[in-house]
PDB file of C-alpha atoms and ligand atoms in Angstrom:
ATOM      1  CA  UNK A 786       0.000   0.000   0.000  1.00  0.00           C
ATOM      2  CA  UNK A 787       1.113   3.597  -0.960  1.00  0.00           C
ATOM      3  CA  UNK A 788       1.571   5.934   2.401  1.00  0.00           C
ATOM      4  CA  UNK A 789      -0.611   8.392   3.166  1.00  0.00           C
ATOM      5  CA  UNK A 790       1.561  10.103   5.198  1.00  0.00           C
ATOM      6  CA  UNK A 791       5.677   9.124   5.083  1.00  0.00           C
ATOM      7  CA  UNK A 792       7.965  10.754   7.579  1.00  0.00           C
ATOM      8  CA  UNK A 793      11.810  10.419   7.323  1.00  0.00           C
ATOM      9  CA  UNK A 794      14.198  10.918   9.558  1.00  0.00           C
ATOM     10  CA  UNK A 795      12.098  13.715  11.430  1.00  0.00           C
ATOM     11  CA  UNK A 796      13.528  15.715  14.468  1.00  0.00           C
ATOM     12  CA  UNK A 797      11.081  18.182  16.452  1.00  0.00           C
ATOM     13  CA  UNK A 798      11.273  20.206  19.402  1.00  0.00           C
ATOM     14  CA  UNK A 799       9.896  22.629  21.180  1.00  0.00           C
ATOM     15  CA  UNK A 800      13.161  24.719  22.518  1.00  0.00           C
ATOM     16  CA  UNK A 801      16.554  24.094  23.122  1.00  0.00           C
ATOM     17  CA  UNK A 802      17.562  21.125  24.872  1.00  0.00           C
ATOM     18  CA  UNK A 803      16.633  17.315  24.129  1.00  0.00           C
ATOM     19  CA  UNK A 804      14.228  16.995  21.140  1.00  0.00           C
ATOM     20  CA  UNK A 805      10.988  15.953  21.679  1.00  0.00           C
ATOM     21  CA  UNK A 806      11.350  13.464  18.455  1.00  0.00           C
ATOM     22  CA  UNK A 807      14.374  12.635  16.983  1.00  0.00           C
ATOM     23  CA  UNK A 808      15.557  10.988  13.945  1.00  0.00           C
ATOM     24  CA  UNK A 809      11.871   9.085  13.426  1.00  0.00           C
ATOM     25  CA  UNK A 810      10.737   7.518  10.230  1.00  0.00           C
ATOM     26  CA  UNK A 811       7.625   6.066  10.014  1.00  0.00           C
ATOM     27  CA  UNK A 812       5.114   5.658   7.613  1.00  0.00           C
ATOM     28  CA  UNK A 813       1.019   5.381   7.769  1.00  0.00           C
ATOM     29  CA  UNK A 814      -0.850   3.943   4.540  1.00  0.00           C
ATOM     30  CA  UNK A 815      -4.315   3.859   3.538  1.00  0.00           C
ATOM     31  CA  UNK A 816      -6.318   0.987   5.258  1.00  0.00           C
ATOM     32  CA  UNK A 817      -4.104   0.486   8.193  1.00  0.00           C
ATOM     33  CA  UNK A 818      -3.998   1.413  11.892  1.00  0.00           C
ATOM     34  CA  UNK A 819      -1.287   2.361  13.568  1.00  0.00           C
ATOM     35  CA  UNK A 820      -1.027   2.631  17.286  1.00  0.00           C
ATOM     36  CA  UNK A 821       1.535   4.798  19.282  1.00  0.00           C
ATOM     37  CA  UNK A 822       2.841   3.463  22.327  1.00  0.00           C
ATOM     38  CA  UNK A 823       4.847   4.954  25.087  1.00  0.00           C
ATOM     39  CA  UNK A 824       5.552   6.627  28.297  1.00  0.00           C
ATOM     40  CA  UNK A 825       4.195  10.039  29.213  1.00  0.00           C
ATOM     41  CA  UNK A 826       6.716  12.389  27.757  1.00  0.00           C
ATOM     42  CA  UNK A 827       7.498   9.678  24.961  1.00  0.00           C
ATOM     43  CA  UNK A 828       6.845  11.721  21.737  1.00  0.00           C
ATOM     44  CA  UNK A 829       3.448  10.288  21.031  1.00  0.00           C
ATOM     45  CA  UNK A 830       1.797  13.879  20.750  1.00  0.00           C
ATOM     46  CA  UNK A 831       4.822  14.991  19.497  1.00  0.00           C
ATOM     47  CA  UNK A 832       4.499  12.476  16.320  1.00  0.00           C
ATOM     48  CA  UNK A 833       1.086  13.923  15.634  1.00  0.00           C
ATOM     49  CA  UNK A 834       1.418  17.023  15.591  1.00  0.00           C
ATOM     50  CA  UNK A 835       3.988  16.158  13.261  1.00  0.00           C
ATOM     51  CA  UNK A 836       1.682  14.029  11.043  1.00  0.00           C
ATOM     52  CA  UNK A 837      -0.773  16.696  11.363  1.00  0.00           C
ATOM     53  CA  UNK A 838       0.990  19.252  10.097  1.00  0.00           C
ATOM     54  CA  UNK A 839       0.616  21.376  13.774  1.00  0.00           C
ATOM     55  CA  UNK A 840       4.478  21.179  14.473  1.00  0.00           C
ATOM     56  CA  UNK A 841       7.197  21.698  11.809  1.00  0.00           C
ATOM     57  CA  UNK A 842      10.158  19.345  11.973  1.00  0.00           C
ATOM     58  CA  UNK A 843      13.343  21.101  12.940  1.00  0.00           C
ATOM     59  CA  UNK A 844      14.917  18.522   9.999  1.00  0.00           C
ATOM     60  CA  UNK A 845      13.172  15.418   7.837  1.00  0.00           C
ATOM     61  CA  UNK A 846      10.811  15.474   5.853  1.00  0.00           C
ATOM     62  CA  UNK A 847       7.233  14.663   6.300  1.00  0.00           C
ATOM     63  CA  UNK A 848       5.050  13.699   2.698  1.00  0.00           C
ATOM     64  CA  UNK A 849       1.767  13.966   2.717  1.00  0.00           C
ATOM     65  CA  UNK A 850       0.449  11.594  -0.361  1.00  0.00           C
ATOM     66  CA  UNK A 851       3.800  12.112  -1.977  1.00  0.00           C
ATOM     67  CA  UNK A 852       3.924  15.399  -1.687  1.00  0.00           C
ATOM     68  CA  UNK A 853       5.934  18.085   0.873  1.00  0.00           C
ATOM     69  CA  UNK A 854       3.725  18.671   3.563  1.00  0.00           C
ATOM     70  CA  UNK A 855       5.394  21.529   5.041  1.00  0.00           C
ATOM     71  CA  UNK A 856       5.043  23.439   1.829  1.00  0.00           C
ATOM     72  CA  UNK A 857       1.481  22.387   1.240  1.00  0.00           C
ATOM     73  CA  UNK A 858      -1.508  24.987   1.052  1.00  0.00           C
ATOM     74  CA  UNK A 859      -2.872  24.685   4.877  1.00  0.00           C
ATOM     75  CA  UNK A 860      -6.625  24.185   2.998  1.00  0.00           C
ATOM     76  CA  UNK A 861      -5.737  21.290   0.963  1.00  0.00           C
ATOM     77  CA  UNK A 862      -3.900  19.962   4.502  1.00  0.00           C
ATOM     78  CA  UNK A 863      -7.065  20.030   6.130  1.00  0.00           C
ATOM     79  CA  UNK A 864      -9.035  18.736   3.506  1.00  0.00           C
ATOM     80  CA  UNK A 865      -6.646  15.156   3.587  1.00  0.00           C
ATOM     81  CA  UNK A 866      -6.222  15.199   7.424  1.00  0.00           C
ATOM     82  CA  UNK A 867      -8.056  15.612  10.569  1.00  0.00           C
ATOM     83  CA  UNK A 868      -6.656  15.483  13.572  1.00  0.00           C
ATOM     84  CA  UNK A 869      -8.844  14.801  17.411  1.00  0.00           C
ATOM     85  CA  UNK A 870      -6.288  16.451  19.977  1.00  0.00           C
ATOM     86  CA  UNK A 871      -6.041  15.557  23.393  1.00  0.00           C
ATOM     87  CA  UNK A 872      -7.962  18.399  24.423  1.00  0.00           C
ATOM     88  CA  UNK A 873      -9.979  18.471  21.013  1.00  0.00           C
ATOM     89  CA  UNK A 874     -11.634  21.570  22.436  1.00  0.00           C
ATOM     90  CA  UNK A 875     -15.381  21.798  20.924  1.00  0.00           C
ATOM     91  CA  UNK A 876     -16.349  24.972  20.870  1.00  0.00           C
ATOM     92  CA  UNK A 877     -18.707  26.087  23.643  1.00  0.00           C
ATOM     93  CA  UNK A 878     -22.266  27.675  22.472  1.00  0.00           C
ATOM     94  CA  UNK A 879     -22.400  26.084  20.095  1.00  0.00           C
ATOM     95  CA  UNK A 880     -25.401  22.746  19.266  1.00  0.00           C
ATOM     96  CA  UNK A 881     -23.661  19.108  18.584  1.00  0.00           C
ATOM     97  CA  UNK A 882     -25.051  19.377  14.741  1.00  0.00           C
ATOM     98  CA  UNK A 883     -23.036  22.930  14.644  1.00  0.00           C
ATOM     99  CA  UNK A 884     -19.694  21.634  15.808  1.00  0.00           C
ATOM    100  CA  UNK A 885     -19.584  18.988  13.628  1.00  0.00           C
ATOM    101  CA  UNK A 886     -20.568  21.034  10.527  1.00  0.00           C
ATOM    102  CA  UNK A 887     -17.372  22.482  11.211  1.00  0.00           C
ATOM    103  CA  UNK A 888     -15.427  19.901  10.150  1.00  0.00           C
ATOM    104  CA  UNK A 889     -16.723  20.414   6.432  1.00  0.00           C
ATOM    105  CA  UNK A 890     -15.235  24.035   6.623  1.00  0.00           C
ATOM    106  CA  UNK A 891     -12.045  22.750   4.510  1.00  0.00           C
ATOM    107  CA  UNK A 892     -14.578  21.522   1.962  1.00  0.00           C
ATOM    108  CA  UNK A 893     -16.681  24.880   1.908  1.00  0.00           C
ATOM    109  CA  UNK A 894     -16.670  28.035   0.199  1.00  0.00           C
ATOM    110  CA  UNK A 895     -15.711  31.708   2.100  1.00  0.00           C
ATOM    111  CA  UNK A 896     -19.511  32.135   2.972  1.00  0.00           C
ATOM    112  CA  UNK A 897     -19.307  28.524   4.443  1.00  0.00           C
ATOM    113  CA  UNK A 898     -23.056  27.604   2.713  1.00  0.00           C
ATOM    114  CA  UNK A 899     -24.058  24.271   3.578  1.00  0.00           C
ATOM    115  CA  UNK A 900     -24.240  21.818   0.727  1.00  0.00           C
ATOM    116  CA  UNK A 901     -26.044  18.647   0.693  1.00  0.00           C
ATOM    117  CA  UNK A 902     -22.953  16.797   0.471  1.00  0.00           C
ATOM    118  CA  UNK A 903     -21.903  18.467   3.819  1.00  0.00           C
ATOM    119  CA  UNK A 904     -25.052  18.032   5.014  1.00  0.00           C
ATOM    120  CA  UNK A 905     -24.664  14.207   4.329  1.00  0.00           C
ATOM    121  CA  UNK A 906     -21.540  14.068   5.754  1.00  0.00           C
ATOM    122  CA  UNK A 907     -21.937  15.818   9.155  1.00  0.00           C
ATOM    123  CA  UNK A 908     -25.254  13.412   9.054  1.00  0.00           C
ATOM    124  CA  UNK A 909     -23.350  10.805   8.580  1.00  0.00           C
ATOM    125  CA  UNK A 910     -20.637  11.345  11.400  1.00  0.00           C
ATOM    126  CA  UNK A 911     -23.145  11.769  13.872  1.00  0.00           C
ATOM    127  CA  UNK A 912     -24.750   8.620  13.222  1.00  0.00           C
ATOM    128  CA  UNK A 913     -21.086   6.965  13.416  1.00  0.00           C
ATOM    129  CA  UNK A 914     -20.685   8.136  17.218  1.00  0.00           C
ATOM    130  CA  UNK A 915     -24.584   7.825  18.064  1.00  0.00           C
ATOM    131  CA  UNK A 916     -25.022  11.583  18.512  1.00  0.00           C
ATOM    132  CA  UNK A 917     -28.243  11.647  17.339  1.00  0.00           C
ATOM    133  CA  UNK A 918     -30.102  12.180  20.351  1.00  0.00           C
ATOM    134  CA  UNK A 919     -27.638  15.057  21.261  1.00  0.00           C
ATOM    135  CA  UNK A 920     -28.168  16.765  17.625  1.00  0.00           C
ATOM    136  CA  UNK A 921     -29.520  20.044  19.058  1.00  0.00           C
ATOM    137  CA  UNK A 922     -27.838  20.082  22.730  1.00  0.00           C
ATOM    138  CA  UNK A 923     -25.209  22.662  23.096  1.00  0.00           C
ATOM    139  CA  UNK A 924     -21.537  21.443  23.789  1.00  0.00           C
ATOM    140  CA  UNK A 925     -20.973  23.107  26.914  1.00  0.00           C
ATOM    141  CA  UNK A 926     -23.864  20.916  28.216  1.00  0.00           C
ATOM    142  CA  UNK A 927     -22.416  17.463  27.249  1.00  0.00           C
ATOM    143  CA  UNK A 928     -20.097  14.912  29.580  1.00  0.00           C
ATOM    144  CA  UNK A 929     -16.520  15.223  28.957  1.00  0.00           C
ATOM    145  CA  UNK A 930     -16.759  11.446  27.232  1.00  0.00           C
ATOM    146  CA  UNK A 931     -19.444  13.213  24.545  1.00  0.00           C
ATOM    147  CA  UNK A 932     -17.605  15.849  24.080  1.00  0.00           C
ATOM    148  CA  UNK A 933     -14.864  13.787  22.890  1.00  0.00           C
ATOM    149  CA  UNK A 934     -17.451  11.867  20.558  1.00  0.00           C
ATOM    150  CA  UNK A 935     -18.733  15.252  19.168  1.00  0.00           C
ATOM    151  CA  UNK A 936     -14.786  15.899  18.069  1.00  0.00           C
ATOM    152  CA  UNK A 937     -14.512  12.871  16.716  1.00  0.00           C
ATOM    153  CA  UNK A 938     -17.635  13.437  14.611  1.00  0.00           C
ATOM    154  CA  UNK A 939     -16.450  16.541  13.596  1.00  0.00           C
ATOM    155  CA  UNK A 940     -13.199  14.605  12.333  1.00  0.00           C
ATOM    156  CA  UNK A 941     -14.761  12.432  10.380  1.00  0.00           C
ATOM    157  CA  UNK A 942     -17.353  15.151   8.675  1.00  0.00           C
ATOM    158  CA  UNK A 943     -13.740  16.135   7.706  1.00  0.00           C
ATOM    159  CA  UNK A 944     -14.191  12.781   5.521  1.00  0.00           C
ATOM    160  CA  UNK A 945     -10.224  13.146   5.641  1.00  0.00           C
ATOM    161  CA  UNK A 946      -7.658  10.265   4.240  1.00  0.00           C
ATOM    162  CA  UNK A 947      -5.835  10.535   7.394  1.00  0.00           C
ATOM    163  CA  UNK A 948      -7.050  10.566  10.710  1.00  0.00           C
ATOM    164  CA  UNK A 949      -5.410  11.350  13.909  1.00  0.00           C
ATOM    165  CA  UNK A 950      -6.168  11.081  17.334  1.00  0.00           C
ATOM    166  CA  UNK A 951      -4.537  11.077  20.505  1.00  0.00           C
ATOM    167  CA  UNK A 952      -5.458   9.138  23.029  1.00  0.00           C
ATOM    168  CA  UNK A 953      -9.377   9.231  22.115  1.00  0.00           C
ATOM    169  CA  UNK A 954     -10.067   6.320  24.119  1.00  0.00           C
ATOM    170  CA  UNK A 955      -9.237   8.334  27.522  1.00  0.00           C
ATOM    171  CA  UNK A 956     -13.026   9.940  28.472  1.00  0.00           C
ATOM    172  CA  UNK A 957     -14.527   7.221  27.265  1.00  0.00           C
ATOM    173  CA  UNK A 958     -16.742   4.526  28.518  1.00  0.00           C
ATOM    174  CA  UNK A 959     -15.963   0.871  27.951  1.00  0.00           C
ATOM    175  CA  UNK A 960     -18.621   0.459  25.654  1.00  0.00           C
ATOM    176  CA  UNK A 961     -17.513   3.554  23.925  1.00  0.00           C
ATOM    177  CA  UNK A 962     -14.329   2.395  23.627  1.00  0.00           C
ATOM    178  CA  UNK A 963     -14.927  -0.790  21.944  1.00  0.00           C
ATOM    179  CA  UNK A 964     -17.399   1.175  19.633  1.00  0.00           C
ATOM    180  CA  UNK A 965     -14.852   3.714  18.773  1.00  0.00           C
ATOM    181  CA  UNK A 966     -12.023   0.866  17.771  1.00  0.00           C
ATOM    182  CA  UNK A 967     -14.586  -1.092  15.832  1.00  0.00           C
ATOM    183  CA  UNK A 968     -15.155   2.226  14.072  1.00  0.00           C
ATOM    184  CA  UNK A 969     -11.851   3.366  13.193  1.00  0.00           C
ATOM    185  CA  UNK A 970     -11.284  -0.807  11.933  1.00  0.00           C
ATOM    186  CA  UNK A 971     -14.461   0.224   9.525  1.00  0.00           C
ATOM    187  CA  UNK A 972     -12.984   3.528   8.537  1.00  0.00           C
ATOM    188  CA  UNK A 973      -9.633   1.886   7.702  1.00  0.00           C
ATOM    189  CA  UNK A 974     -11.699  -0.732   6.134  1.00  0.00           C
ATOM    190  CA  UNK A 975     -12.343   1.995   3.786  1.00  0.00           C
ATOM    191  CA  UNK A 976      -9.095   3.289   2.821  1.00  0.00           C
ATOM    192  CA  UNK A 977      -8.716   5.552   5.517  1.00  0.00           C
ATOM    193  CA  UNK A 978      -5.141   5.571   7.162  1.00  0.00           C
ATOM    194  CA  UNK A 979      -5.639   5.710  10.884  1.00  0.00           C
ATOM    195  CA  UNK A 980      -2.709   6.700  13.704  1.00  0.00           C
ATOM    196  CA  UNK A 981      -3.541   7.081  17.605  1.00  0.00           C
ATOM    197  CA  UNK A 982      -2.365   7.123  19.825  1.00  0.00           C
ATOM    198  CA  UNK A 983      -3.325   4.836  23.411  1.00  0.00           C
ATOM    199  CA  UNK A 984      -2.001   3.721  26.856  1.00  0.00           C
ATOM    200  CA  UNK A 985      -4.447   0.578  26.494  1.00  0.00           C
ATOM    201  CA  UNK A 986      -1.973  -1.710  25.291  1.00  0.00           C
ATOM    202  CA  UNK A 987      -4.287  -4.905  25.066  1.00  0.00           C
ATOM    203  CA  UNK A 988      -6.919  -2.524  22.705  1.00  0.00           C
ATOM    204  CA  UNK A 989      -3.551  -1.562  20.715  1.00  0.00           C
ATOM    205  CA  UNK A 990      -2.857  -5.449  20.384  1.00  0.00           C
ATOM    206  CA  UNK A 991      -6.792  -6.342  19.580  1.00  0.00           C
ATOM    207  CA  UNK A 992      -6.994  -3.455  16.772  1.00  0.00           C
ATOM    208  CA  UNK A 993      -4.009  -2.033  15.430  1.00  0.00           C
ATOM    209  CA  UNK A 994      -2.147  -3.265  12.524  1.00  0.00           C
ATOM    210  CA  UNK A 995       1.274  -2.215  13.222  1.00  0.00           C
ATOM    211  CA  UNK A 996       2.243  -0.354  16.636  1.00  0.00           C
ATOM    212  CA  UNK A 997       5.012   1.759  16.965  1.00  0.00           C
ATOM    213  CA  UNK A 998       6.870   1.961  20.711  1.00  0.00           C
ATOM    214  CA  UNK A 999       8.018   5.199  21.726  1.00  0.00           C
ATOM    215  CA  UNK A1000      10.758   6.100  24.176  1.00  0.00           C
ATOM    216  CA  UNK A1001      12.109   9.945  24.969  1.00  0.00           C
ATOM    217  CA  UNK A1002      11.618  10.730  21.659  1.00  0.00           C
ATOM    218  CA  UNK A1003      12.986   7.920  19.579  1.00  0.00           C
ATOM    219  CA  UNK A1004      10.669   4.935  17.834  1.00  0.00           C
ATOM    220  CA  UNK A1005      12.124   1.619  20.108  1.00  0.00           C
ATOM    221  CA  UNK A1006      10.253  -0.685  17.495  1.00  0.00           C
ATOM    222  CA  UNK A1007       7.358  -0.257  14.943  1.00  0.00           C
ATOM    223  CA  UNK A1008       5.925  -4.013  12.951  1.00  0.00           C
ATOM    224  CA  UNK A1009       3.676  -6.046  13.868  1.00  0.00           C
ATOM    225  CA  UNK A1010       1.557  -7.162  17.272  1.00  0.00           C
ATOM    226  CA  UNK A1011       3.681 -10.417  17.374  1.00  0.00           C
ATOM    227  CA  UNK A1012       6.930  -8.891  16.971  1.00  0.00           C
ATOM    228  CA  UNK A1013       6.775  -6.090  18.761  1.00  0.00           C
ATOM    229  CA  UNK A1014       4.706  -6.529  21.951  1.00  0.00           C
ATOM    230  CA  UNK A1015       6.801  -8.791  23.582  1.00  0.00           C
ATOM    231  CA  UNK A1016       7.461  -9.218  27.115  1.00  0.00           C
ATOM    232  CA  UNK A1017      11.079  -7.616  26.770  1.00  0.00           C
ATOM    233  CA  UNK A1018      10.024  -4.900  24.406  1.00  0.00           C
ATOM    234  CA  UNK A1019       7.591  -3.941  26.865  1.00  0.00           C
ATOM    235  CA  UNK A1020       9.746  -3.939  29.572  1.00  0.00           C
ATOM    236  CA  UNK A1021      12.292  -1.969  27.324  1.00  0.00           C
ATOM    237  CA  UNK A1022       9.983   0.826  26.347  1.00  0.00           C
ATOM    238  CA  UNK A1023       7.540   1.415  29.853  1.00  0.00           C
ATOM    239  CA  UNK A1024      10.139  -0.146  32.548  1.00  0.00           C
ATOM    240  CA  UNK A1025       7.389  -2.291  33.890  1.00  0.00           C
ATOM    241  CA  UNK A1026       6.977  -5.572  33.971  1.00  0.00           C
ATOM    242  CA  UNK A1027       4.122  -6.844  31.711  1.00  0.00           C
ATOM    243  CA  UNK A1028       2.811 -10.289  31.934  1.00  0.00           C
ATOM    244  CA  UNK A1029       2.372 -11.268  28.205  1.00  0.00           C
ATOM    245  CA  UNK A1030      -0.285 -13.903  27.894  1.00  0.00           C
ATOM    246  CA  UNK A1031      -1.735 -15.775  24.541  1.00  0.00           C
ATOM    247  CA  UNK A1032      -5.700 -16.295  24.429  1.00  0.00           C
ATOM    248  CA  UNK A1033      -5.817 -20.384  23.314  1.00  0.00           C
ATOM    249  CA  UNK A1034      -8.977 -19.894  22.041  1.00  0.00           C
ATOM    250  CA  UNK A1035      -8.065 -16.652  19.689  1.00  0.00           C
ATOM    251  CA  UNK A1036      -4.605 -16.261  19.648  1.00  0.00           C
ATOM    252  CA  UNK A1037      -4.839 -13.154  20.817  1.00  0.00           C
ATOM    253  CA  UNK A1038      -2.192 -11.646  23.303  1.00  0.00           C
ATOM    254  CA  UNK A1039      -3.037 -10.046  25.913  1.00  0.00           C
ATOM    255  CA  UNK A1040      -0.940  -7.727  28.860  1.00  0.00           C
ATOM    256  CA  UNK A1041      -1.503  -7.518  32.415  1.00  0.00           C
ATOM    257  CA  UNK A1042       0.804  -5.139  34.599  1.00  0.00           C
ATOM    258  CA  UNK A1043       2.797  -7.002  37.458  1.00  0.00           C
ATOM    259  CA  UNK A1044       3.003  -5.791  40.853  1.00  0.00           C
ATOM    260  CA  UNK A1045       7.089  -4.876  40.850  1.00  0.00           C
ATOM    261  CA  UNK A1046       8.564  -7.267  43.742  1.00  0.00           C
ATOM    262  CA  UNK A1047      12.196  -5.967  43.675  1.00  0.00           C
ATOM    263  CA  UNK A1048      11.682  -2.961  45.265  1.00  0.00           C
ATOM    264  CA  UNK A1049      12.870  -1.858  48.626  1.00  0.00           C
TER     265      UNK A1049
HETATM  266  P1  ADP B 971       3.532  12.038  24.966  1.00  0.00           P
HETATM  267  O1  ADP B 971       2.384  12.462  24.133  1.00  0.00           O
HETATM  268  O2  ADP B 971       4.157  10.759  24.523  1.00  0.00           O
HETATM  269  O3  ADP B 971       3.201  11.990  26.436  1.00  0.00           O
HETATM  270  P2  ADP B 971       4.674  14.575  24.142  1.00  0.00           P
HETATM  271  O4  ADP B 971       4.852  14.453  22.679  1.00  0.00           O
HETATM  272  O5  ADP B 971       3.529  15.375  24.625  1.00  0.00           O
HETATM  273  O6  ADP B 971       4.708  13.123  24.819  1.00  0.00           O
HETATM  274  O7  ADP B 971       5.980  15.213  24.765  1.00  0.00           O
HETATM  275  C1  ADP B 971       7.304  14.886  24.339  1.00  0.00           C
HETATM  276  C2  ADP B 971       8.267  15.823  25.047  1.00  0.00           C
HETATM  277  O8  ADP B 971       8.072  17.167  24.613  1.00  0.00           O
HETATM  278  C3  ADP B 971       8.128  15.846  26.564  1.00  0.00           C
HETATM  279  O9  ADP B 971       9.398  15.955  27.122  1.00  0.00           O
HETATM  280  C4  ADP B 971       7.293  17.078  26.828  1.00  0.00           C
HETATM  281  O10 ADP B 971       7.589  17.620  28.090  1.00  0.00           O
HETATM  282  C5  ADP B 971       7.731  18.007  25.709  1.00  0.00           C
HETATM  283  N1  ADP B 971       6.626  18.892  25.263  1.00  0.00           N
HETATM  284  C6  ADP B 971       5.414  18.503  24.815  1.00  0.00           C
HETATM  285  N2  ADP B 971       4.651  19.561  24.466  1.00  0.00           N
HETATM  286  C7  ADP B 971       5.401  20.656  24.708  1.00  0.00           C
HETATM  287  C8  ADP B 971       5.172  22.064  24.555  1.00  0.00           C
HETATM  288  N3  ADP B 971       4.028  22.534  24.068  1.00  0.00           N
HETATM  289  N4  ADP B 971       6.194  22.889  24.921  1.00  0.00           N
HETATM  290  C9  ADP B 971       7.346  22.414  25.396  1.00  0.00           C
HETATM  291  N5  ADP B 971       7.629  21.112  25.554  1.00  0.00           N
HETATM  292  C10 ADP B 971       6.667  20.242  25.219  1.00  0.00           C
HETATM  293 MG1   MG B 972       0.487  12.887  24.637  1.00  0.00          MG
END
């Protein structure tokens, strides 16, 4: 598969001192997940802000379909990605339906005119994260969890080739969860390249592709479920012991934390 999004050798940072990303290649193509793991501090954010186009590399080079992202109109950026923040801030006052209509503003004219097509697509997005019953409500007046669904709505109005989203699994309900994995699986199902990224590592191993381990900046290992969530890895990347167990049923592996005995 062609990447969506392809960056090489990227280092970012916010000031002097260590770089919050260095020297990281990694590439995202269309109908694939890929899950960022790591520490707090790791680079996750870091790597999509990157991706999104929010943080200019200090060197690298990030390609967005092929072409320089840096030097891309910021219109045509918005039209390929969209990106759910941590903080994905909705905007307050406004109703559910209004927020995500904003996500077709890459899409509209200057006077912003609803189409049908945007109409269908905000429609559409809504129905994806079972907002329907919160159409008309105003933002401000939603849980923190359906506030995050309302974002992600709005990303998807975006009907972008990329999405991004950090840690979108953090407000939300178990149930939410799972529905919010099984949707980005459809989206990618679709063509859609997906990266997010997650502390949950057994949702990482259950959904994701490929995962990519972060550690102060620098990608530890990126491939596969099998070959990169081992017990050392793991260990490696969060310095905490993991126990690393295999479903017999499924195959499926699944983590559980272990109590640390060697302290004193
Ligand atoms: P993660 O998302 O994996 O927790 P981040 O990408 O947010 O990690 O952070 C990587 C590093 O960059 C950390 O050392 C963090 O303190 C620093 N950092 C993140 N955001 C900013 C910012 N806006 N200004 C300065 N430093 C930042
Ligand atoms: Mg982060």
């Amino acid at each position: 598969m062609k990447p969506v999004v392809s960056l090489e050798d990227v280092t970012a940072r916010y000031g002097p001192g260590t770089p919050a990303l260095e020297s990281v290649s990694l590439d995202v193509a269309a109908g694939e997940i890929v899950a960022l793991l790591g520490p707090n501090g790791a680079g996750k954010s870091t790597l999509l802000r990157v991706m999104a186009g929010a943080l200019a590399p200090e060197s690298g080079t990030v390609r967005l379909g092929g072409e320089d992202a840096v030097a891309m109109d910021r219109r045509r950026v918005a039209q390929k990605i969209a990106f759910v923040t941590q903080t994905s801030d909705v905007a307050f006052g406004f109703s559910v339906r209004d927020v995500v209509m904003m996500g077709r503003a890459p899409h509209q004219g200057g006077w912003m005119a609803a189409t049908g097509e945007d109409e269908r697509a905000a429609g559409e997005a809504m129905r994806l994260l079972e907002l329907g019953d919160l159409a008309e409500r105003r933002v401000d007046a939603l849980s923190g969890g359906e506030q995050k669904r309302v974002a992600i709505a709005r990303a998807l109005a975006q009907t972008p080739s990329l999405l991004l989203l950090d840690e979108p699994g953090a407000f939300l309900d178990v149930r939410h969860q799972l529905a919010l994995y099984d949707l980005l699986v459809d989206l990618a199902a679709r063509g859609i390249a997906v990266a997010l990224s997650m502390h949950d590592i057994n949702a990482a191993a259950q959904y994701a592709s490929r995962v990519a381990l972060l550690k102060t900046g620098k990608l530890v290992a990126v491939g596969s479920i099998e070959n990169v969530l081992t017990y050392r890895t793991l260990r490696e990347t969060f310095d905490a012991d993991l126990y690393c167990g295999v479903n017999d049923v499924t195959g499926a592996r699944f983590f559980l934390p272990m109590r640390q005995t060697q302290r004193t």
